[in-house]
């Protein structure tokens, strides 16, 4: 019988779909037993999506997110074993977004909405130093003139200028001064780091400075006892160990970095050793490891005791409170909390007779950190520390450590080299993206300096704590001083090498997410599908290599501008708006100072008037009231930039201080003969931290 050609015949679409479904399900089933590390990834995706939103979600949006999470959980019960984890992952994405939104409003506090000058009163809770090496005080219990309590910032940070030698700066002391305060600053250019978001989650509602004497209103009374203990220990270390070595010793022991000079900080950065300054997983791991080894060895040398107790578990139980004490002493900042969570999870694995350093333990630590502080996902510390420990867990989990054990001391050296190499490669993209520099000799510097931290500084700190009870501190202080001086010497020598630090162009926003996802697929996925991570990594690197920089940049103050000239970024003024200009040059991958960059070709003028031509557009910068008043029209320019408000009606685009206060910094890209302008407000969006507070 002939078939009617008009009737539909058998289709291959159905079998093809069934084949594809079977292949996908088989690949998903291969992940069974390896799904836990994907849980923080899914949670992090939700958190990242929340922070990437241009506007704060409303009630309807949050209802939809909650419904999505519930539906995903219900689907997980109905789907097959292979596909159910996908639904659970979707629920975690929704949960991550909701968690980040809840945290945002949980920490909400008033933000100063205007420039304030007048009396400032508050209690000192933190003491550090600014980028220009000036002392800074962070105050809570803030009192400002003629401002109701509900409008006052929860915390303010004040930089001290002038002679303040009579001030006894210590946590808990109530001080008063006359100073300037202003809201936390926005990005130096569109899409750049937004300090307002970080300040929001720290409860920091204003920053400023004072040039007047800071007076004591009341001495410390109760509370903040751990802060005062930290300050006293830090001062004691700096008094007994002179110079930057004492500052480094205080930094790694108490988290107080105010004793390190700006030159030492820069040398540590350029040599790739700055991670030794900030208390992180390295310090916490070394301290816990030394306490663990000390207790376990003490049990092992007493045979009757060693036969009756599990030395490993007793050592873990002893190391956990030591880590908690270090956490309290170091100030409980985000990096230290993250390090404590990671070592606590690893010590818990020892107590549970599990392997301490595995991708599972890293995943549990990441989940805890993200639940406690979802905002840490977008911080450099979180990204770099978890990139390093994930890469190290994957490398040593692949059986590299057992292969080197038979090599004796050569194996120990090989493990150290391998660990430094793996951690350096894993953190390099994040360091380049956030800090715009690549340290050429970081591996060598770490191989030479890290043993001093591992065998002198951190053991010395533990022995100092033990010896302090008996009044025998000198041997421990000598160990700490020798270790710190060696580290600083290595940093200084390496930083002086030609090409020690290389500038890196800031990447587009999509680069780090793509790079991270590609790396995670390569590490976490089981089977040949892991190689799908390579195109993601390649795409991210291609986007980074092709990143373009703005031809024009205008500071949010209207006080300066910069253009991309034939020899690099030319800055209108050698001084002024230093923070913004430094950020511009760093994002260009340019390590030149502002004064040197101001001498390049691109901008003409001096004093109060500066002029630049970009294609058919002419940009004129006018500084000061008198120069603006004397200007006829726009002075022949198509774009007028000024640090004065209300420039008036003029036959050009006016970017005055009033307009820039609303838009923030401005960037311009050349398109044909014209300029495409974008403001910081365009990319920052309307979020709680950009709206001036609750």
XYZ file of C-alpha atoms in Angstrom:
694
model
C 0.000 0.000 0.000
C 1.367 3.418 -0.985
C 1.530 6.126 1.649
C -0.115 9.436 1.063
C 2.763 11.900 0.640
C 0.672 14.654 2.208
C 0.485 12.810 5.546
C 3.256 13.455 8.138
C 5.742 10.610 8.236
C 7.910 9.428 11.145
C 10.006 12.258 12.586
C 13.560 11.996 13.861
C 12.969 14.880 16.282
C 11.446 12.638 18.951
C 14.267 10.062 19.024
C 16.833 12.865 18.815
C 15.337 14.584 21.812
C 15.265 11.303 23.710
C 18.908 10.640 22.833
C 19.933 14.126 23.946
C 18.005 13.770 27.195
C 19.681 10.433 27.882
C 23.137 11.881 27.231
C 22.490 14.882 29.498
C 21.046 12.704 32.246
C 24.001 10.343 32.056
C 26.403 13.301 32.423
C 24.410 14.598 35.406
C 24.309 11.170 37.047
C 28.109 11.081 36.830
C 28.163 14.053 39.248
C 26.561 12.053 42.064
C 28.776 12.152 45.103
C 30.398 15.364 43.854
C 27.476 17.792 44.069
C 28.234 19.534 47.378
C 30.898 21.868 45.900
C 28.270 23.134 43.450
C 25.996 24.335 46.288
C 28.030 27.503 47.101
C 28.400 28.090 43.358
C 24.622 28.190 42.919
C 24.205 30.320 46.049
C 26.911 32.670 44.782
C 25.214 32.995 41.388
C 22.061 34.244 43.120
C 24.053 36.683 45.262
C 25.980 37.922 42.239
C 22.784 38.449 40.224
C 21.352 40.528 43.065
C 24.384 42.813 43.225
C 24.427 43.147 39.420
C 20.858 44.482 39.281
C 20.490 48.116 38.144
C 17.572 48.745 40.522
C 16.520 47.336 43.886
C 13.826 44.646 43.492
C 10.344 45.538 44.656
C 7.705 43.453 46.408
C 6.483 41.815 43.209
C 10.019 40.856 42.168
C 10.781 39.299 45.562
C 7.486 37.410 45.441
C 8.475 35.980 42.060
C 11.906 34.975 43.399
C 10.304 33.229 46.383
C 7.815 31.461 44.102
C 10.651 30.341 41.826
C 12.495 28.848 44.786
C 9.404 26.988 46.032
C 8.530 25.657 42.570
C 12.124 24.508 42.074
C 12.046 22.607 45.373
C 8.751 20.945 44.432
C 10.124 20.009 41.007
C 13.176 18.441 42.616
C 10.910 15.844 44.229
C 9.251 14.934 40.925
C 12.237 14.934 38.578
C 14.504 11.958 37.976
C 17.657 11.430 39.995
C 19.785 13.002 37.287
C 17.759 16.199 36.806
C 16.698 16.804 40.421
C 19.999 18.549 41.343
C 19.318 21.139 38.629
C 16.086 22.093 40.366
C 17.853 22.222 43.733
C 20.514 24.437 42.186
C 17.826 26.798 40.890
C 16.336 26.945 44.393
C 19.768 27.851 45.771
C 20.118 30.628 43.172
C 16.786 32.076 44.314
C 17.855 31.637 47.939
C 21.151 33.446 47.297
C 19.368 36.440 45.796
C 16.927 36.566 48.714
C 19.730 36.213 51.251
C 21.654 39.128 49.717
C 18.526 41.291 49.670
C 17.752 40.506 53.317
C 21.324 41.281 54.352
C 21.218 44.622 52.522
C 18.274 45.836 54.548
C 19.386 44.172 57.766
C 22.526 46.357 57.897
C 20.742 49.519 56.714
C 21.826 52.630 58.585
C 21.603 56.386 57.910
C 24.025 57.854 55.374
C 24.975 61.518 55.440
C 23.315 63.247 52.514
C 25.276 66.519 52.405
C 28.632 68.076 53.208
C 28.866 68.760 56.932
C 31.221 71.057 58.829
C 31.008 71.404 62.579
C 31.501 69.563 65.859
C 31.875 65.771 65.734
C 31.672 63.517 68.758
C 31.978 59.750 68.938
C 33.602 56.697 70.465
C 36.762 55.303 68.874
C 36.222 51.754 67.628
C 39.049 51.415 65.105
C 42.403 53.069 64.408
C 44.210 52.740 61.070
C 46.026 54.819 58.458
C 44.904 56.385 55.185
C 46.516 55.819 51.791
C 48.582 58.968 52.449
C 49.858 57.512 55.732
C 47.739 59.776 57.955
C 46.092 58.318 61.096
C 42.342 57.658 60.889
C 39.706 57.082 63.522
C 36.474 55.188 63.019
C 33.823 56.398 65.467
C 30.470 55.026 66.574
C 27.844 56.584 68.881
C 28.165 59.625 66.647
C 26.787 63.021 67.661
C 26.570 65.850 65.086
C 25.314 69.387 65.608
C 21.587 69.975 64.969
C 21.067 66.421 63.707
C 18.403 64.123 65.143
C 19.625 60.711 66.358
C 17.673 58.853 63.669
C 19.532 60.792 60.934
C 23.040 60.406 62.322
C 25.384 57.921 60.639
C 26.022 54.805 62.706
C 29.751 55.173 62.052
C 32.036 57.837 60.601
C 35.698 57.699 59.602
C 37.836 60.785 60.224
C 41.381 61.341 58.949
C 43.557 63.320 61.381
C 45.645 66.159 59.982
C 47.986 68.504 61.749
C 49.671 67.990 65.103
C 47.752 65.402 67.163
C 50.596 64.170 69.377
C 48.687 64.787 72.617
C 45.850 62.484 71.535
C 45.807 59.081 73.223
C 44.047 57.111 70.501
C 42.592 53.932 71.973
C 39.348 52.028 71.407
C 36.544 53.027 73.732
C 37.747 56.616 74.248
C 35.049 59.231 73.514
C 36.518 62.130 71.542
C 35.307 65.381 70.037
C 36.630 67.607 67.288
C 35.611 70.090 64.614
C 35.802 68.611 61.151
C 34.429 68.065 57.686
C 32.220 65.072 56.788
C 30.720 64.042 53.486
C 28.901 60.972 52.139
C 30.979 57.949 51.054
C 32.316 58.600 47.564
C 31.058 56.919 44.417
C 33.128 55.261 41.659
C 36.106 57.167 40.278
C 34.774 56.323 36.816
C 31.680 54.530 35.483
C 31.767 50.836 36.380
C 34.713 51.153 38.766
C 34.825 50.002 42.408
C 31.957 51.600 44.341
C 33.130 52.470 47.844
C 29.536 53.305 48.815
C 28.534 49.646 48.683
C 31.387 48.556 50.932
C 30.629 51.429 53.338
C 26.953 50.425 53.414
C 27.719 46.943 54.680
C 30.235 48.307 57.199
C 27.661 50.757 58.569
C 29.943 53.637 57.555
C 27.703 56.630 56.870
C 30.271 59.405 56.364
C 33.970 60.025 55.838
C 35.973 63.182 56.391
C 38.891 64.872 58.080
C 39.807 67.292 60.825
C 42.616 69.810 61.124
C 41.682 70.799 64.669
C 42.927 69.132 67.866
C 41.043 65.975 68.839
C 40.009 66.261 72.482
C 38.959 63.580 74.939
C 35.364 63.790 76.093
C 35.440 60.649 78.258
C 37.988 57.867 78.925
C 37.232 54.266 77.951
C 34.517 52.712 80.086
C 33.514 49.048 79.726
C 32.861 47.313 76.424
C 35.340 47.014 73.561
C 37.722 45.191 75.920
C 39.009 43.032 73.093
C 39.636 46.144 70.981
C 41.651 47.693 73.818
C 43.585 44.465 74.363
C 44.440 44.423 70.669
C 45.602 48.047 70.794
C 47.797 47.381 73.847
C 49.383 44.276 72.331
C 49.986 46.129 69.075
C 51.615 49.039 70.893
C 53.734 46.653 72.982
C 55.028 44.897 69.863
C 55.846 48.195 68.127
C 57.684 49.439 71.220
C 59.805 46.288 71.494
C 60.441 45.840 67.754
C 61.492 49.056 66.070
C 60.471 50.323 62.668
C 58.391 48.591 60.029
C 59.303 45.198 61.496
C 57.266 46.115 64.579
C 54.443 47.328 62.360
C 54.453 44.029 60.438
C 54.578 42.051 63.689
C 51.567 43.981 65.005
C 49.719 43.500 61.703
C 50.086 39.710 61.614
C 49.485 39.312 65.366
C 46.602 41.695 66.029
C 45.376 42.879 62.632
C 46.542 46.463 63.367
C 48.232 47.692 60.172
C 48.641 51.302 61.287
C 52.316 50.759 62.201
C 53.462 49.946 58.643
C 54.767 52.867 56.597
C 53.407 53.562 53.128
C 56.816 52.652 51.633
C 56.742 49.225 53.299
C 53.158 48.664 52.173
C 54.097 49.527 48.584
C 57.118 47.215 48.643
C 54.969 44.357 49.938
C 52.482 44.976 47.118
C 55.078 45.207 44.348
C 56.830 42.040 45.528
C 53.633 39.982 45.760
C 53.907 39.601 49.544
C 51.067 41.856 50.644
C 48.917 38.843 51.513
C 51.267 38.395 54.492
C 50.144 41.759 55.921
C 46.407 41.124 56.050
C 45.334 38.346 58.428
C 43.853 35.671 56.208
C 43.863 31.941 55.688
C 47.669 31.860 55.553
C 48.089 33.273 59.062
C 45.177 31.370 60.563
C 46.392 28.136 58.986
C 49.961 28.610 60.188
C 48.875 29.461 63.737
C 46.422 26.574 63.936
C 48.967 24.230 62.336
C 51.642 25.152 64.885
C 49.273 24.745 67.855
C 48.071 21.433 66.393
C 51.657 20.200 65.945
C 52.705 21.427 69.392
C 49.880 19.660 71.211
C 50.155 16.474 69.168
C 53.919 16.310 69.727
C 53.481 16.910 73.453
C 51.085 13.955 73.641
C 53.303 11.724 71.490
C 56.375 12.158 73.737
C 54.443 10.812 76.732
C 53.868 7.132 75.801
C 51.243 6.337 78.509
C 49.218 9.345 77.376
C 49.721 8.633 73.681
C 48.359 5.087 74.164
C 45.193 6.319 75.861
C 44.091 9.393 73.899
C 43.721 10.247 70.249
C 46.467 12.842 69.834
C 45.121 14.142 66.535
C 41.656 14.896 67.925
C 42.976 16.422 71.146
C 45.242 18.651 69.054
C 42.267 19.692 66.927
C 40.254 20.495 70.058
C 43.133 22.639 71.350
C 43.664 24.408 68.024
C 40.009 25.447 67.645
C 39.863 27.815 70.671
C 43.300 29.160 69.673
C 41.835 30.061 66.286
C 38.789 31.639 67.958
C 41.040 33.754 70.202
C 43.047 34.862 67.157
C 39.786 35.783 65.428
C 38.695 37.947 68.366
C 42.113 39.532 68.699
C 42.407 40.300 64.994
C 39.187 42.295 64.936
C 36.689 39.956 63.302
C 36.887 41.627 59.908
C 35.606 39.790 56.844
C 38.957 38.265 55.828
C 39.664 36.968 59.333
C 36.157 35.572 59.769
C 36.483 33.770 56.461
C 39.841 32.299 57.511
C 38.400 31.156 60.849
C 35.442 29.449 59.185
C 37.753 27.584 56.829
C 40.078 26.290 59.560
C 37.103 25.473 61.826
C 35.600 23.336 59.069
C 38.938 21.597 58.526
C 39.422 20.946 62.252
C 35.863 19.620 62.339
C 36.803 17.234 59.541
C 39.727 15.972 61.655
C 37.386 15.400 64.611
C 35.012 13.517 62.311
C 37.859 11.374 60.933
C 37.601 13.004 57.522
C 40.302 14.413 55.283
C 40.839 18.041 56.325
C 41.578 19.782 53.017
C 39.120 18.668 50.352
C 36.763 20.371 47.948
C 33.917 19.366 50.292
C 35.428 21.205 53.253
C 36.090 24.234 51.051
C 32.465 24.131 49.882
C 31.132 23.997 53.450
C 33.334 26.948 54.436
C 32.155 28.930 51.403
C 28.511 28.201 52.229
C 28.951 29.396 55.812
C 30.736 32.588 54.755
C 28.147 33.402 52.081
C 25.247 32.822 54.467
C 26.829 35.017 57.160
C 28.059 37.760 54.808
C 26.636 37.496 51.277
C 28.347 40.771 50.333
C 31.757 39.136 50.734
C 31.222 37.422 47.352
C 32.150 40.629 45.519
C 35.191 41.381 47.696
C 38.742 40.677 46.469
C 39.578 38.785 49.669
C 36.803 36.224 49.236
C 37.547 35.667 45.572
C 41.307 35.336 45.992
C 41.277 33.160 49.107
C 38.713 30.697 47.785
C 40.358 30.648 44.358
C 43.639 29.689 46.022
C 42.263 27.048 48.372
C 40.014 25.530 45.673
C 42.940 25.229 43.265
C 45.182 23.774 45.986
C 42.509 21.253 47.025
C 42.087 20.170 43.419
C 45.845 19.913 42.821
C 46.659 17.926 45.943
C 43.452 15.944 45.640
C 44.756 14.693 42.309
C 47.400 12.701 44.170
C 50.348 15.060 43.797
C 51.308 14.984 47.486
C 51.758 11.183 47.798
C 53.974 11.184 44.705
C 56.398 13.626 46.349
C 56.661 11.904 49.739
C 59.260 9.419 48.527
C 61.572 12.285 47.497
C 62.482 13.220 51.093
C 63.446 16.873 51.607
C 63.328 17.410 47.871
C 59.683 16.427 48.049
C 59.020 19.048 50.752
C 60.614 21.730 48.556
C 58.634 20.480 45.554
C 55.383 20.711 47.517
C 56.182 24.296 48.599
C 57.018 25.330 45.047
C 53.933 23.633 43.673
C 51.670 25.188 46.317
C 53.032 28.692 45.644
C 52.718 28.201 41.892
C 49.151 26.865 42.029
C 47.966 29.514 44.492
C 49.718 32.272 42.515
C 48.183 31.214 39.203
C 44.730 30.883 40.771
C 44.774 34.325 42.404
C 46.623 36.249 39.658
C 43.508 37.096 37.568
C 41.657 38.394 40.630
C 44.641 40.410 41.835
C 45.045 41.862 38.348
C 41.351 42.724 38.066
C 41.016 44.340 41.492
C 44.462 45.882 42.006
C 45.563 46.403 38.373
C 49.020 44.953 38.800
C 50.883 41.748 38.163
C 53.924 40.873 40.276
C 56.521 39.253 38.059
C 58.597 37.790 40.899
C 55.805 36.914 43.311
C 56.555 33.184 43.177
C 60.230 33.692 44.014
C 59.438 36.229 46.748
C 56.938 33.910 48.380
C 59.264 30.915 48.245
C 61.948 32.957 50.022
C 59.743 34.863 52.494
C 56.977 32.393 53.391
C 59.255 30.074 55.445
C 60.042 33.004 57.746
C 56.334 33.477 58.373
C 55.796 29.736 58.832
C 58.795 28.912 61.033
C 59.556 32.168 62.853
C 56.733 34.737 62.974
C 53.636 32.631 63.634
C 55.354 30.091 65.969
C 56.913 33.081 67.726
C 53.468 34.617 68.210
C 52.179 31.405 69.819
C 55.257 31.102 72.022
C 54.899 34.785 72.964
C 51.354 34.129 74.164
C 52.529 31.115 76.190
C 55.698 32.778 77.486
C 53.846 35.945 78.447
C 52.152 34.013 81.251
C 55.559 33.205 82.758
C 57.282 36.465 81.852
C 59.607 34.794 79.318
C 58.966 36.732 76.111
C 62.394 37.642 74.751
C 63.098 34.447 72.723
C 59.678 34.683 71.067
C 60.131 38.406 70.333
C 63.500 37.634 68.746
C 61.905 34.991 66.510
C 59.163 37.415 65.431
C 61.602 40.265 64.787
C 63.988 38.125 62.728
C 61.115 36.760 60.648
C 59.545 40.187 60.032
C 62.847 41.826 59.128
C 63.606 39.030 56.662
C 60.194 39.364 55.010
C 60.590 43.151 54.696
C 64.110 42.726 53.300
C 62.872 40.275 50.664
C 59.984 42.608 49.797
C 62.302 45.590 49.416
C 64.871 43.745 47.283
C 62.266 42.169 44.997
C 60.273 45.400 44.624
C 63.420 47.189 43.383
C 63.968 44.712 40.559
C 63.202 46.037 37.107
C 59.728 44.952 36.032
C 58.802 43.707 39.516
C 55.293 45.129 39.138
C 53.471 45.434 35.816
C 50.283 47.400 35.296
C 47.172 45.513 34.181
C 44.237 47.107 32.363
C 40.973 46.852 34.279
C 38.740 44.142 32.768
C 35.112 44.507 31.618
C 32.505 43.427 34.153
C 31.817 40.060 32.503
C 35.415 38.836 32.680
C 35.673 37.635 36.289
C 32.279 35.821 36.309
C 33.159 34.001 33.056
C 36.657 33.198 34.266
C 35.365 31.904 37.595
C 32.660 29.777 36.020
C 35.110 28.317 33.507
C 37.612 27.468 36.245
C 34.928 25.864 38.409
C 33.708 23.705 35.517
C 37.282 22.552 34.890
C 37.792 21.658 38.561
C 34.384 20.445 39.750
C 32.784 18.750 36.752
C 33.248 14.996 36.531
C 33.889 13.578 33.091
C 34.837 14.977 29.714
C 32.304 17.784 30.083
C 34.826 19.621 32.275
C 36.652 20.727 29.130
C 33.672 22.976 28.395
C 35.272 25.288 30.937
C 38.136 26.056 28.549
C 36.022 28.089 26.069
C 34.638 30.105 28.996
C 38.148 30.885 30.258
C 39.311 31.693 26.719
C 36.338 34.014 26.159
C 37.038 35.827 29.429
C 40.707 36.315 28.559
C 39.810 37.509 25.051
C 37.383 40.076 26.473
C 40.074 41.241 28.887
C 42.724 41.538 26.188
C 40.333 43.509 23.986
C 39.198 45.850 26.773
C 39.113 49.472 25.669
C 39.584 52.487 27.916
C 37.627 55.767 27.818
C 39.095 58.586 25.724
C 37.805 61.146 28.244
C 37.423 60.957 32.015
C 35.936 63.701 34.209
C 36.166 63.631 38.016
C 32.954 63.790 40.034
C 34.139 67.064 41.587
C 34.551 68.720 38.200
C 38.052 69.695 39.318
C 40.054 67.733 36.765
C 39.837 65.646 33.615
C 42.067 63.295 31.655
C 42.267 62.217 28.021
C 43.874 59.218 26.356
C 46.741 60.640 24.331
C 49.419 59.126 22.076
C 51.692 58.411 25.055
C 48.999 57.339 27.506
C 46.597 59.098 29.860
C 47.228 62.850 30.134
C 45.890 64.431 33.319
C 44.982 68.106 33.337
C 46.527 68.878 36.728
C 49.577 67.445 38.533
C 47.692 67.627 41.850
C 44.106 67.510 43.022
C 41.473 64.740 42.919
C 44.339 62.365 43.639
C 42.171 59.361 44.499
C 40.208 59.565 41.241
C 43.284 60.159 39.082
C 45.157 57.273 40.719
C 42.190 54.992 39.970
C 42.123 56.145 36.319
C 45.808 55.431 35.819
C 45.581 52.053 37.574
C 42.625 51.032 35.418
C 44.713 51.958 32.367
C 47.390 49.594 33.660
C 49.618 52.647 34.086
C 51.901 52.742 37.142
C 52.951 56.361 36.571
C 52.273 58.965 39.271
C 49.780 61.782 38.669
C 52.477 64.463 38.457
C 54.327 62.556 35.724
C 51.117 61.749 33.827
C 50.223 65.469 33.767
C 53.237 66.116 31.542
C 52.061 63.981 28.625
C 50.644 65.431 25.403
C 46.863 65.615 25.058
C 45.683 68.533 27.178
C 46.817 72.117 26.725
C 46.603 74.889 29.279
C 47.607 75.810 32.791
C 46.275 77.619 35.832
C 42.484 77.713 35.527
C 41.813 76.754 31.891
C 42.610 73.403 30.244
C 41.588 72.397 26.734
C 41.563 69.049 24.884
C 40.312 67.926 21.472
C 38.876 64.437 20.893
C 37.791 63.995 17.288
C 35.439 66.857 16.478
C 34.707 67.500 20.158
C 36.537 70.112 22.187
C 36.473 69.844 25.969
C 37.251 72.822 28.193
C 37.978 72.565 31.937
C 37.451 75.781 33.892
C 38.409 76.009 37.551
C 37.270 78.697 39.947
C 34.454 81.232 40.101
C 36.411 84.107 38.576
C 37.606 82.106 35.554
C 34.083 80.821 34.907
C 32.568 84.298 35.188
C 35.124 85.697 32.734
C 34.435 82.963 30.174
C 32.319 83.991 27.184
C 29.833 81.258 26.330
C 31.718 77.981 26.244
C 35.008 79.392 25.039
C 34.593 77.604 21.723
C 34.219 74.188 23.360
C 31.422 71.675 22.843
C 31.738 70.320 26.406
C 32.386 72.579 29.388
C 33.639 71.071 32.668
C 33.858 73.155 35.838
C 34.154 72.703 39.583
C 31.645 75.508 40.178
C 27.902 75.094 40.532
C 25.301 76.745 38.298
C 27.423 77.589 35.297
C 24.284 79.041 33.748
C 22.792 78.607 30.275
C 25.575 78.118 27.743
C 25.606 76.906 24.122
C 27.291 73.565 24.921
C 27.018 70.561 27.189
C 27.814 71.762 30.717
C 29.223 69.385 33.327
C 29.357 71.619 36.378
C 29.711 70.623 40.033
C 25.935 70.624 40.482
C 25.284 68.266 37.557
C 28.211 66.019 38.472
C 26.944 65.717 42.049
C 23.975 63.834 40.604
C 25.713 61.885 37.855
C 29.088 61.167 39.444
C 32.187 60.770 37.301
C 31.797 60.866 33.512
C 33.564 58.809 30.850
C 33.548 59.362 27.095
C 34.382 57.007 24.230
C 35.163 58.267 20.768
C 32.645 57.131 18.155
C 33.440 58.493 14.717
C 34.096 62.170 15.255
C 31.867 62.409 18.310
C 31.886 61.245 21.925
C 29.576 58.771 23.637
C 29.274 59.816 27.268
C 28.375 57.607 30.217
C 28.034 58.557 33.872
C 28.812 56.607 37.014
C 25.131 56.859 37.968
C 24.154 55.116 34.712
C 26.010 51.947 35.745
C 25.610 52.174 39.525
C 21.831 52.215 39.213
C 19.358 52.901 41.980
C 20.385 50.771 44.945
C 20.171 51.432 48.708
C 23.862 52.383 48.874
C 23.493 54.831 45.958
C 20.302 56.440 47.254
C 21.759 58.037 50.365
C 20.534 55.610 53.005
C 17.234 54.225 54.280
